[in-house]
CSV table of C-alpha atoms in Angstrom, one decimal:
chain,number,residue,atom,x,y,z
A,818,MET,CA,40.3,-54.9,23.1
A,819,THR,CA,36.7,-55.1,21.7
A,820,ILE,CA,36.2,-51.4,21.7
A,821,ALA,CA,39.6,-50.8,20.1
A,822,PHE,CA,38.9,-53.3,17.4
A,823,GLN,CA,35.5,-51.7,16.7
A,824,GLU,CA,37.2,-48.3,16.4
A,825,PHE,CA,39.7,-49.8,14.1
A,826,LYS,CA,37.0,-51.3,11.9
A,827,ALA,CA,35.2,-47.9,11.8
A,828,ILE,CA,38.3,-46.1,10.8
A,829,ALA,CA,39.1,-48.7,8.1
A,830,LEU,CA,35.6,-48.4,6.7
A,831,LEU,CA,35.8,-44.6,6.6
A,832,ILE,CA,39.1,-44.8,4.7
A,833,ALA,CA,37.7,-47.3,2.3
A,834,ILE,CA,34.6,-45.2,1.6
A,835,THR,CA,36.8,-42.1,1.1
A,836,ILE,CA,39.1,-43.9,-1.3
A,837,GLY,CA,36.2,-45.3,-3.2
A,838,GLY,CA,34.6,-41.9,-3.5
A,839,ILE,CA,37.9,-40.4,-4.9
A,840,ILE,CA,38.2,-43.2,-7.4
A,841,GLN,CA,34.6,-42.9,-8.5
A,842,CYS,CA,34.9,-39.1,-8.8
A,843,THR,CA,38.1,-39.4,-10.8
A,844,SER,CA,36.5,-41.9,-13.2
A,845,ALA,CA,33.5,-39.8,-13.7
A,846,GLN,CA,35.6,-36.7,-14.5
A,847,ALA,CA,38.0,-38.5,-16.9
A,848,ALA,CA,37.1,-37.9,-20.5
A,849,PRO,CA,36.7,-41.0,-22.7
A,850,LEU,CA,39.5,-41.7,-25.3
A,851,LYS,CA,38.9,-40.3,-28.8
A,852,THR,CA,40.1,-41.4,-32.2
A,853,THR,CA,41.1,-39.7,-35.3
A,854,VAL,CA,42.5,-40.8,-38.7
A,855,VAL,CA,45.2,-39.1,-40.7
A,856,ALA,CA,47.2,-40.0,-43.8
A,857,GLY,CA,50.8,-39.0,-43.9
A,858,GLY,CA,52.5,-41.3,-46.4
A,859,CYS,CA,54.1,-44.5,-45.1
A,860,PHE,CA,51.9,-45.6,-42.2
A,861,TRP,CA,54.8,-47.3,-40.5
A,862,CYS,CA,56.3,-43.9,-40.0
A,863,VAL,CA,53.1,-42.1,-38.8
A,864,GLU,CA,52.4,-45.0,-36.4
A,865,SER,CA,56.0,-44.8,-35.0
A,866,ASP,CA,55.8,-41.0,-34.6
A,867,PHE,CA,52.5,-40.8,-32.8
A,868,GLU,CA,53.0,-43.8,-30.5
A,869,SER,CA,55.9,-41.7,-29.0
A,870,VAL,CA,53.5,-38.8,-28.1
A,871,GLU,CA,52.3,-38.4,-24.5
A,872,GLY,CA,48.6,-38.8,-24.4
A,873,VAL,CA,48.4,-41.1,-27.4
A,874,ASP,CA,47.0,-44.5,-26.3
A,875,SER,CA,47.7,-46.3,-29.6
A,876,ALA,CA,48.2,-45.9,-33.3
A,877,VAL,CA,47.1,-48.5,-35.9
A,878,SER,CA,48.3,-48.7,-39.5
A,879,GLY,CA,45.5,-49.1,-42.1
A,880,PHE,CA,43.6,-47.7,-45.0
A,881,ALA,CA,40.8,-45.1,-45.4
A,882,GLY,CA,39.1,-43.0,-48.0
A,883,GLY,CA,38.5,-45.6,-50.7
A,884,THR,CA,35.8,-47.8,-52.0
A,885,THR,CA,37.2,-51.3,-51.6
A,886,VAL,CA,36.0,-53.1,-48.5
A,887,ASN,CA,38.8,-54.7,-46.3
A,888,PRO,CA,41.5,-54.0,-48.8
A,889,THR,CA,44.9,-55.6,-48.7
A,890,TYR,CA,48.2,-53.7,-48.7
A,891,LYS,CA,49.0,-55.0,-52.2
A,892,GLN,CA,45.6,-53.8,-53.5
A,893,VAL,CA,46.0,-50.3,-52.1
A,894,THR,CA,49.6,-49.8,-53.3
A,895,ARG,CA,48.8,-51.2,-56.7
A,896,GLY,CA,46.1,-48.5,-57.1
A,897,GLY,CA,42.5,-48.3,-58.0
A,898,THR,CA,41.0,-48.7,-54.5
A,899,GLY,CA,40.9,-45.0,-53.7
A,900,HIS,CA,42.4,-45.7,-50.3
A,901,TYR,CA,45.1,-43.7,-48.5
A,902,GLU,CA,47.7,-45.4,-46.2
A,903,ALA,CA,46.3,-44.0,-43.0
A,904,VAL,CA,46.7,-44.3,-39.2
A,905,GLN,CA,44.0,-44.4,-36.6
A,906,ILE,CA,45.2,-42.5,-33.5
A,907,THR,CA,43.5,-43.1,-30.2
A,908,TYR,CA,44.3,-40.4,-27.7
A,909,ASP,CA,43.3,-39.0,-24.3
A,910,PRO,CA,41.8,-35.5,-24.7
A,911,ASP,CA,42.7,-34.7,-21.1
A,912,VAL,CA,46.4,-35.0,-22.0
A,913,ILE,CA,46.5,-33.9,-25.7
A,914,SER,CA,44.0,-32.1,-27.7
A,915,TYR,CA,42.8,-32.7,-31.3
A,916,ALA,CA,44.4,-29.4,-32.3
A,917,GLN,CA,47.7,-30.5,-30.9
A,918,ILE,CA,47.5,-33.8,-32.7
A,919,LEU,CA,47.0,-32.0,-36.0
A,920,ASP,CA,49.8,-29.5,-35.2
A,921,LYS,CA,52.2,-32.4,-34.8
A,922,PHE,CA,50.8,-34.2,-37.8
A,923,PHE,CA,51.4,-31.3,-40.2
A,924,ARG,CA,54.9,-30.7,-38.9
A,925,SER,CA,55.7,-34.4,-39.6
A,926,VAL,CA,54.8,-34.4,-43.3
A,927,ASP,CA,55.2,-32.4,-46.4
A,928,PRO,CA,51.7,-31.0,-46.8
A,929,THR,CA,52.8,-29.1,-50.0
A,930,ASP,CA,53.3,-32.4,-52.0
A,931,ALA,CA,50.2,-33.5,-53.9
A,932,GLY,CA,51.9,-36.6,-55.5
A,933,GLY,CA,52.8,-38.6,-52.4
A,934,GLN,CA,55.3,-38.3,-49.6
A,935,PHE,CA,59.0,-38.3,-49.9
A,936,CYS,CA,60.3,-41.3,-51.8
A,937,ASP,CA,56.8,-42.9,-51.8
A,938,ARG,CA,54.8,-41.7,-54.8
A,939,GLY,CA,51.2,-42.3,-55.9
A,940,ASP,CA,47.7,-41.6,-54.6
A,941,SER,CA,47.8,-44.0,-51.7
A,942,TYR,CA,50.8,-42.1,-50.2
A,943,ARG,CA,49.1,-38.6,-50.2
A,944,THR,CA,48.3,-36.7,-47.1
A,945,ALA,CA,44.8,-36.2,-45.7
A,946,VAL,CA,42.9,-35.4,-42.5
A,947,PHE,CA,39.6,-37.3,-41.9
A,948,VAL,CA,37.1,-35.4,-39.7
A,949,THR,CA,33.9,-36.7,-38.0
A,950,ASN,CA,32.1,-33.4,-37.3
A,951,ALA,CA,31.9,-29.7,-37.9
A,952,THR,CA,34.1,-28.9,-34.9
A,953,GLU,CA,36.9,-31.1,-36.1
A,954,ARG,CA,36.6,-29.6,-39.5
A,955,LYS,CA,37.0,-26.1,-38.1
A,956,ILE,CA,40.1,-27.2,-36.1
A,957,ALA,CA,41.6,-28.9,-39.2
A,958,GLU,CA,40.9,-25.7,-41.3
A,959,ALA,CA,42.7,-23.6,-38.7
A,960,ALA,CA,45.6,-26.1,-38.6
A,961,ILE,CA,45.9,-25.9,-42.4
A,962,ALA,CA,45.8,-22.1,-42.3
A,963,ALA,CA,48.5,-22.0,-39.7
A,964,ALA,CA,50.7,-24.4,-41.6
A,965,GLY,CA,50.3,-22.4,-44.8
A,966,LYS,CA,51.1,-19.2,-43.1
A,967,GLU,CA,54.2,-20.7,-41.4
A,968,LEU,CA,55.5,-22.2,-44.6
A,969,GLY,CA,54.4,-19.4,-46.9
A,970,GLN,CA,53.2,-22.1,-49.3
A,971,LYS,CA,49.9,-23.6,-50.4
A,972,ILE,CA,48.9,-26.6,-48.3
A,973,VAL,CA,47.4,-29.4,-50.5
A,974,THR,CA,46.3,-31.8,-47.7
A,975,PRO,CA,42.6,-32.2,-48.1
A,976,ILE,CA,40.1,-32.4,-45.2
A,977,LEU,CA,37.8,-35.4,-45.9
A,978,ASP,CA,34.7,-36.7,-44.2
A,979,ALA,CA,35.4,-39.6,-41.9
A,980,ALA,CA,35.4,-42.9,-43.9
A,981,PRO,CA,35.6,-46.6,-42.8
A,982,PHE,CA,39.0,-47.4,-41.5
A,983,TYR,CA,40.4,-50.8,-42.3
A,984,PRO,CA,43.4,-52.0,-40.2
A,985,ALA,CA,46.3,-53.3,-42.3
A,986,GLU,CA,47.6,-56.8,-42.1
A,987,LYS,CA,49.3,-57.9,-38.8
A,988,TYR,CA,52.6,-57.9,-40.7
A,989,HIS,CA,52.5,-54.1,-40.8
A,990,GLN,CA,51.4,-53.3,-37.3
A,991,ASP,CA,54.2,-52.1,-35.0
A,992,TYR,CA,56.6,-52.8,-37.8
A,993,TYR,CA,59.1,-50.2,-36.5
A,994,LYS,CA,59.8,-52.1,-33.3
A,995,LYS,CA,59.5,-55.8,-34.3
A,996,THR,CA,62.4,-58.1,-34.0
A,997,ASP,CA,61.5,-60.8,-36.6
A,998,LEU,CA,63.7,-60.9,-39.7
A,999,VAL,CA,62.9,-59.8,-43.2
A,1000,LEU,CA,65.0,-60.0,-46.3
A,1001,THR,CA,66.3,-56.6,-47.4
A,1002,ARG,CA,68.9,-55.5,-50.0
A,1003,PHE,CA,71.3,-55.3,-47.1
A,1004,GLY,CA,70.6,-58.9,-46.2
A,1005,PRO,CA,68.4,-60.3,-43.4
A,1006,LYS,CA,67.4,-57.6,-40.9
A,1007,SER,CA,64.9,-57.2,-38.1
A,1008,LYS,CA,61.9,-55.2,-39.1
A,1009,ALA,CA,63.0,-52.5,-36.7
A,1010,GLU,CA,66.4,-52.2,-38.4
A,1011,ALA,CA,64.8,-52.4,-41.9
A,1012,TYR,CA,62.4,-49.7,-40.9
A,1013,LYS,CA,65.2,-47.4,-39.8
A,1014,ARG,CA,67.1,-47.9,-43.0
A,1015,TYR,CA,64.0,-47.3,-45.1
A,1016,ARG,CA,63.1,-44.1,-43.3
A,1017,LYS,CA,66.6,-42.7,-43.7
A,1018,ALA,CA,66.8,-43.7,-47.4
A,1019,CYS,CA,63.4,-42.3,-48.1
A,1020,GLY,CA,64.5,-38.9,-46.9
A,1021,ARG,CA,61.5,-38.3,-44.7
A,1022,ASP,CA,63.2,-36.7,-41.8
A,1023,ALA,CA,65.6,-34.7,-43.9
A,1024,ARG,CA,62.8,-33.2,-46.0
A,1025,VAL,CA,60.6,-32.5,-42.9
A,1026,GLN,CA,63.5,-30.7,-41.2
A,1027,GLN,CA,64.3,-28.8,-44.4
A,1028,LEU,CA,60.7,-27.7,-44.6
A,1029,TRP,CA,59.8,-27.0,-41.0
A,1030,GLY,CA,63.2,-26.3,-39.4
A,1031,GLY,CA,63.0,-26.3,-35.6
A,1032,ALA,CA,59.3,-26.9,-35.7
A,1033,ALA,CA,59.7,-30.3,-37.2
A,1034,ALA,CA,57.8,-32.6,-34.9
A,1035,PHE,CA,59.6,-35.9,-35.3
A,1036,ALA,CA,62.6,-35.3,-37.5
A,1037,THR,CA,65.1,-36.8,-35.0
A,1038,HIS,CA,62.7,-39.6,-34.0
């Protein structure tokens, strides 16, 4: 019994060491999560779209590109802050690449519109891509060139140097899936229902599908 027990302990220890080695090796090889910021009009929509993408860990609605520190939603939409409505996307580069993120981004917006996006007009609703280094800039330039070639139109989305990103108020985060009620012109609705009605009325999906056809990334989202 004593010998059998010792053999059992030895085998258990060997298994534990092997599993530990596998876990350590896997952790060492896994790439750290990365973040990128894009502006695509209404940040509720961009957040909703990208949180459905495999490899995206999170998407946070906020503001970037302006001069006002910690701006509020009202300040940004009123104008004068220089900020875009933007979304910070955190993703796993082992699952989805930066180039693939941008490919989906351009095919989810109207990058030919310099005055805003869909029914939302004004500087804060314009499109933009924020880059952190020369490599990202080259990838963004290639994405713009590909989009322009595919559409046969000029792409007006600028590539901007990374700027401080300020998360929007809690009210706006995950708006598309919240169940608390808000007052709309259709009466009290959950935020999720209000979001669906807004998105349809704004014509976002219809325009993206018209522009990109079968390549539209989230037109039926």
